[in-house]
PDB file of C-alpha atoms in Angstrom:
ATOM      1  CA  MET A   1      32.057  27.163   5.395  1.00 51.00           C
ATOM      2  CA  LYS A   2      30.532  25.110   7.871  1.00 56.00           C
ATOM      3  CA  THR A   3      31.213  21.807   5.533  1.00 60.00           C
ATOM      4  CA  ASN A   4      34.885  23.024   5.454  1.00 66.00           C
ATOM      5  CA  GLY A   5      35.200  22.917   9.212  1.00 66.00           C
ATOM      6  CA  HIS A   6      33.238  19.334   9.845  1.00 65.00           C
ATOM      7  CA  ILE A   7      35.916  18.110   7.203  1.00 71.00           C
ATOM      8  CA  LYS A   8      38.982  19.217   8.924  1.00 64.00           C
ATOM      9  CA  LEU A   9      37.581  17.840  11.849  1.00 62.00           C
ATOM     10  CA  SER A  10      37.027  14.478  10.509  1.00 60.00           C
ATOM     11  CA  PHE A  11      40.192  14.448   9.126  1.00 59.00           C
ATOM     12  CA  PHE A  12      42.001  15.544  12.383  1.00 56.00           C
ATOM     13  CA  SER A  13      39.833  12.790  14.123  1.00 55.00           C
ATOM     14  CA  ILE A  14      41.310  10.111  11.657  1.00 59.00           C
ATOM     15  CA  ILE A  15      44.645  11.340  12.300  1.00 55.00           C
ATOM     16  CA  LEU A  16      44.346  11.502  15.971  1.00 47.00           C
ATOM     17  CA  ALA A  17      42.760   7.794  15.960  1.00 50.00           C
ATOM     18  CA  MET A  18      45.925   6.476  14.042  1.00 52.00           C
ATOM     19  CA  VAL A  19      48.219   7.842  16.175  1.00 50.00           C
ATOM     20  CA  LEU A  20      46.693   6.924  19.337  1.00 47.00           C
ATOM     21  CA  SER A  21      45.937   3.254  18.130  1.00 49.00           C
ATOM     22  CA  SER A  22      49.649   2.746  17.283  1.00 50.00           C
ATOM     23  CA  CYS A  23      51.075   4.448  20.289  1.00 59.00           C
ATOM     24  CA  CYS A  24      49.114   1.784  22.344  1.00 80.00           C
ATOM     25  CA  ASP A  25      50.592  -1.555  20.974  1.00 92.00           C
ATOM     26  CA  THR A  26      52.465  -3.613  23.722  1.00 91.00           C
ATOM     27  CA  SER A  27      55.698  -5.427  22.276  1.00 93.00           C
ATOM     28  CA  ILE A  28      55.580  -8.926  23.419  1.00 93.00           C
ATOM     29  CA  GLY A  29      59.039  -8.194  24.841  1.00 90.00           C
ATOM     30  CA  LYS A  30      56.892  -5.839  27.426  1.00 93.00           C
ATOM     31  CA  TYR A  31      53.989  -8.173  27.982  1.00 93.00           C
ATOM     32  CA  GLU A  32      53.456  -9.359  31.383  1.00 93.00           C
ATOM     33  CA  PRO A  33      52.315 -13.126  31.521  1.00 94.00           C
ATOM     34  CA  LYS A  34      50.001 -14.150  33.853  1.00 95.00           C
ATOM     35  CA  SER A  35      50.880 -17.769  34.252  1.00 96.00           C
ATOM     36  CA  GLN A  36      54.309 -19.695  33.682  1.00 96.00           C
ATOM     37  CA  ASP A  37      52.806 -21.066  30.443  1.00 97.00           C
ATOM     38  CA  GLU A  38      51.988 -17.747  29.155  1.00 97.00           C
ATOM     39  CA  ARG A  39      55.681 -16.949  30.267  1.00 97.00           C
ATOM     40  CA  GLU A  40      57.180 -19.784  28.378  1.00 98.00           C
ATOM     41  CA  ILE A  41      54.595 -19.012  24.951  1.00 98.00           C
ATOM     42  CA  ILE A  42      55.833 -15.168  25.285  1.00 97.00           C
ATOM     43  CA  SER A  43      59.286 -16.856  25.318  1.00 97.00           C
ATOM     44  CA  LEU A  44      58.651 -19.090  22.176  1.00 98.00           C
ATOM     45  CA  LEU A  45      56.916 -16.042  20.448  1.00 98.00           C
ATOM     46  CA  ASN A  46      59.962 -14.014  21.303  1.00 97.00           C
ATOM     47  CA  GLN A  47      62.549 -16.480  19.780  1.00 98.00           C
ATOM     48  CA  TYR A  48      60.394 -16.959  16.850  1.00 97.00           C
ATOM     49  CA  GLN A  49      60.415 -13.372  16.307  1.00 96.00           C
ATOM     50  CA  ASP A  50      64.186 -13.156  16.690  1.00 97.00           C
ATOM     51  CA  ALA A  51      65.056 -16.001  14.730  1.00 97.00           C
ATOM     52  CA  LYS A  52      62.999 -14.651  11.686  1.00 96.00           C
ATOM     53  CA  ASN A  53      64.764 -10.995  12.116  1.00 96.00           C
ATOM     54  CA  HIS A  54      68.140 -12.664  11.857  1.00 97.00           C
ATOM     55  CA  PHE A  55      67.528 -15.372   9.215  1.00 97.00           C
ATOM     56  CA  ASP A  56      68.367 -18.034  11.777  1.00 98.00           C
ATOM     57  CA  ILE A  57      67.074 -21.248   9.701  1.00 97.00           C
ATOM     58  CA  GLU A  58      68.047 -23.630  12.326  1.00 97.00           C
ATOM     59  CA  ARG A  59      66.657 -22.009  15.339  1.00 98.00           C
ATOM     60  CA  TYR A  60      63.688 -20.684  13.759  1.00 98.00           C
ATOM     61  CA  LEU A  61      62.901 -24.303  12.336  1.00 98.00           C
ATOM     62  CA  SER A  62      63.782 -25.631  15.918  1.00 98.00           C
ATOM     63  CA  LEU A  63      60.622 -24.014  17.101  1.00 98.00           C
ATOM     64  CA  LEU A  64      58.295 -25.654  14.548  1.00 98.00           C
ATOM     65  CA  HIS A  65      56.413 -28.932  15.429  1.00 98.00           C
ATOM     66  CA  ASP A  66      57.892 -31.691  13.028  1.00 98.00           C
ATOM     67  CA  LYS A  67      54.091 -32.206  11.819  1.00 97.00           C
ATOM     68  CA  GLY A  68      52.740 -28.730  11.878  1.00 98.00           C
ATOM     69  CA  GLU A  69      51.537 -26.594   8.829  1.00 98.00           C
ATOM     70  CA  PHE A  70      52.915 -23.013   8.326  1.00 97.00           C
ATOM     71  CA  THR A  71      52.325 -20.028   6.223  1.00 94.00           C
ATOM     72  CA  PHE A  72      54.555 -19.199   3.428  1.00 93.00           C
ATOM     73  CA  GLU A  73      55.002 -16.496   0.861  1.00 89.00           C
ATOM     74  CA  CYS A  74      51.456 -15.726  -0.254  1.00 85.00           C
ATOM     75  CA  GLY A  75      49.256 -17.491   2.570  1.00 83.00           C
ATOM     76  CA  ARG A  76      50.692 -21.093   0.941  1.00 91.00           C
ATOM     77  CA  MET A  77      50.825 -23.624   3.543  1.00 96.00           C
ATOM     78  CA  VAL A  78      53.472 -26.116   3.887  1.00 97.00           C
ATOM     79  CA  SER A  79      54.975 -28.778   6.307  1.00 98.00           C
ATOM     80  CA  LYS A  80      58.016 -28.272   8.163  1.00 98.00           C
ATOM     81  CA  ALA A  81      59.998 -30.213   5.632  1.00 98.00           C
ATOM     82  CA  SER A  82      59.093 -27.976   2.806  1.00 97.00           C
ATOM     83  CA  LEU A  83      60.155 -25.160   4.996  1.00 97.00           C
ATOM     84  CA  ILE A  84      63.494 -27.180   5.114  1.00 97.00           C
ATOM     85  CA  LYS A  85      63.734 -27.101   1.358  1.00 97.00           C
ATOM     86  CA  GLU A  86      62.058 -23.795   0.516  1.00 96.00           C
ATOM     87  CA  LEU A  87      63.174 -21.130   3.256  1.00 96.00           C
ATOM     88  CA  PRO A  88      66.860 -20.577   2.554  1.00 97.00           C
ATOM     89  CA  GLY A  89      66.127 -19.332  -0.983  1.00 94.00           C
ATOM     90  CA  PHE A  90      63.322 -17.397  -0.020  1.00 94.00           C
ATOM     91  CA  TRP A  91      65.120 -15.690   2.847  1.00 95.00           C
ATOM     92  CA  THR A  92      68.174 -15.012   0.359  1.00 94.00           C
ATOM     93  CA  GLU A  93      65.839 -13.390  -2.043  1.00 93.00           C
ATOM     94  CA  ILE A  94      64.366 -11.438   0.992  1.00 92.00           C
ATOM     95  CA  ARG A  95      67.511 -10.009   2.389  1.00 93.00           C
ATOM     96  CA  THR A  96      69.147  -9.130  -1.388  1.00 92.00           C
ATOM     97  CA  GLY A  97      65.853  -6.690  -1.272  1.00 86.00           C
ATOM     98  CA  ASN A  98      64.796  -7.814  -5.186  1.00 82.00           C
ATOM     99  CA  PRO A  99      61.839  -5.649  -5.835  1.00 82.00           C
ATOM    100  CA  ALA A 100      61.011  -8.280  -8.430  1.00 82.00           C
ATOM    101  CA  PHE A 101      60.624 -10.958  -5.854  1.00 80.00           C
ATOM    102  CA  ILE A 102      57.566  -9.171  -3.653  1.00 79.00           C
ATOM    103  CA  PRO A 103      54.069  -9.863  -4.845  1.00 80.00           C
ATOM    104  CA  MET A 104      52.205  -7.188  -6.500  1.00 75.00           C
ATOM    105  CA  ILE A 105      49.022  -8.081  -4.543  1.00 73.00           C
ATOM    106  CA  HIS A 106      48.882  -6.299  -1.872  1.00 71.00           C
ATOM    107  CA  GLU A 107      46.924  -8.686   0.259  1.00 73.00           C
ATOM    108  CA  CYS A 108      49.720 -11.400  -0.320  1.00 79.00           C
ATOM    109  CA  ILE A 109      52.420  -8.871   1.627  1.00 80.00           C
ATOM    110  CA  ASN A 110      52.543 -10.301   4.816  1.00 86.00           C
ATOM    111  CA  GLY A 111      55.193 -10.514   7.445  1.00 87.00           C
ATOM    112  CA  ASP A 112      57.172 -13.081   5.460  1.00 89.00           C
ATOM    113  CA  TYR A 113      58.142 -10.568   3.025  1.00 89.00           C
ATOM    114  CA  TYR A 114      59.818  -8.083   5.578  1.00 90.00           C
ATOM    115  CA  LYS A 115      63.370  -8.274   6.559  1.00 92.00           C
ATOM    116  CA  SER A 116      62.384  -7.945  10.270  1.00 93.00           C
ATOM    117  CA  GLY A 117      59.474  -6.889  12.040  1.00 94.00           C
ATOM    118  CA  GLU A 118      57.998  -6.665  15.659  1.00 96.00           C
ATOM    119  CA  LEU A 119      55.400  -8.792  17.432  1.00 96.00           C
ATOM    120  CA  ASN A 120      52.964  -6.891  19.354  1.00 97.00           C
ATOM    121  CA  ASN A 121      49.884  -7.252  21.321  1.00 96.00           C
ATOM    122  CA  PRO A 122      49.660 -11.030  22.256  1.00 97.00           C
ATOM    123  CA  ARG A 123      46.499 -12.458  23.079  1.00 97.00           C
ATOM    124  CA  ILE A 124      46.771 -16.172  24.447  1.00 97.00           C
ATOM    125  CA  SER A 125      44.302 -18.677  25.218  1.00 98.00           C
ATOM    126  CA  ILE A 126      45.818 -22.040  26.815  1.00 98.00           C
ATOM    127  CA  ASN A 127      43.643 -25.345  26.911  1.00 97.00           C
ATOM    128  CA  ASN A 128      45.757 -27.887  28.823  1.00 95.00           C
ATOM    129  CA  HIS A 129      48.285 -28.803  26.386  1.00 97.00           C
ATOM    130  CA  THR A 130      47.654 -26.410  23.425  1.00 98.00           C
ATOM    131  CA  ALA A 131      47.281 -22.601  23.024  1.00 98.00           C
ATOM    132  CA  GLU A 132      46.252 -20.193  20.632  1.00 98.00           C
ATOM    133  CA  ALA A 133      48.059 -16.807  20.310  1.00 98.00           C
ATOM    134  CA  THR A 134      47.525 -13.789  18.202  1.00 98.00           C
ATOM    135  CA  VAL A 135      50.074 -11.350  17.450  1.00 97.00           C
ATOM    136  CA  LEU A 136      50.130  -8.136  15.666  1.00 97.00           C
ATOM    137  CA  PHE A 137      53.191  -7.898  13.354  1.00 96.00           C
ATOM    138  CA  ILE A 138      54.359  -4.461  12.614  1.00 95.00           C
ATOM    139  CA  LYS A 139      56.707  -3.192  10.398  1.00 92.00           C
ATOM    140  CA  GLY A 140      56.921   0.674   9.759  1.00 90.00           C
ATOM    141  CA  ILE A 141      53.321   1.085   8.658  1.00 89.00           C
ATOM    142  CA  SER A 142      52.640  -2.310   7.833  1.00 89.00           C
ATOM    143  CA  ARG A 143      50.333  -4.177  10.715  1.00 94.00           C
ATOM    144  CA  VAL A 144      49.115  -7.599  10.001  1.00 94.00           C
ATOM    145  CA  LEU A 145      47.699 -10.281  12.619  1.00 96.00           C
ATOM    146  CA  LEU A 146      49.643 -13.614  12.957  1.00 96.00           C
ATOM    147  CA  TYR A 147      47.750 -16.496  14.140  1.00 98.00           C
ATOM    148  CA  VAL A 148      49.736 -18.889  16.116  1.00 98.00           C
ATOM    149  CA  SER A 149      49.007 -22.469  17.209  1.00 98.00           C
ATOM    150  CA  MET A 150      51.212 -24.486  19.590  1.00 98.00           C
ATOM    151  CA  ILE A 151      51.430 -27.719  21.573  1.00 98.00           C
ATOM    152  CA  ARG A 152      52.929 -28.677  24.532  1.00 98.00           C
ATOM    153  CA  GLU A 153      55.198 -31.868  24.325  1.00 97.00           C
ATOM    154  CA  ASN A 154      58.294 -32.935  26.357  1.00 95.00           C
ATOM    155  CA  ASP A 155      57.684 -29.942  28.631  1.00 94.00           C
ATOM    156  CA  ARG A 156      58.060 -27.358  25.675  1.00 97.00           C
ATOM    157  CA  TRP A 157      55.979 -25.431  23.776  1.00 98.00           C
ATOM    158  CA  LEU A 158      56.177 -26.029  19.905  1.00 98.00           C
ATOM    159  CA  ILE A 159      54.523 -23.999  17.084  1.00 98.00           C
ATOM    160  CA  THR A 160      51.878 -26.276  15.152  1.00 98.00           C
ATOM    161  CA  ARG A 161      50.279 -23.727  12.853  1.00 98.00           C
ATOM    162  CA  THR A 162      51.069 -20.069  11.730  1.00 97.00           C
ATOM    163  CA  GLU A 163      48.577 -18.116   9.687  1.00 96.00           C
ATOM    164  CA  TRP A 164      48.556 -14.792   8.359  1.00 94.00           C
ATOM    165  CA  GLY A 165      45.470 -12.430   8.808  1.00 90.00           C
ATOM    166  CA  GLN A 166      44.713  -9.508   6.000  1.00 74.00           C
ATOM    167  CA  SER A 167      47.225  -6.979   5.422  1.00 58.00           C
TER     168      SER A 167
END
């Protein structure tokens, strides 16, 4: 019977750890920037999240650097020019909810395949006119890291690279 008690305690501990870890997430909307650059980067990430969640292609693309490289679909890296061509059809499929469009391989499922989501727990590193941010994309029980590289040009931050972590 002692073993049964240990199993219950272990199970309870795992559930408690999962609940506590999900309760401690900080939305980028509630993040307190430490500098003006961080404030502008958080604003950029908020705009990025909002444009994606509302399928606003023009606003979404306006946040991306013309010479950048961006994760698309199942981790394929594409240029902004490719996104201009491919994103409308991709987002149309996502909006229809066509289950055949979602990859069968779990590792391919990332934030690109959700109609909406929330960015949380930003970690930002700024080095002069470049910056790196890591944010946690959350939709329901799905949690995947998004790595974002940025550059400051003409007094404005632009995204130069996006890449999804492991789901």
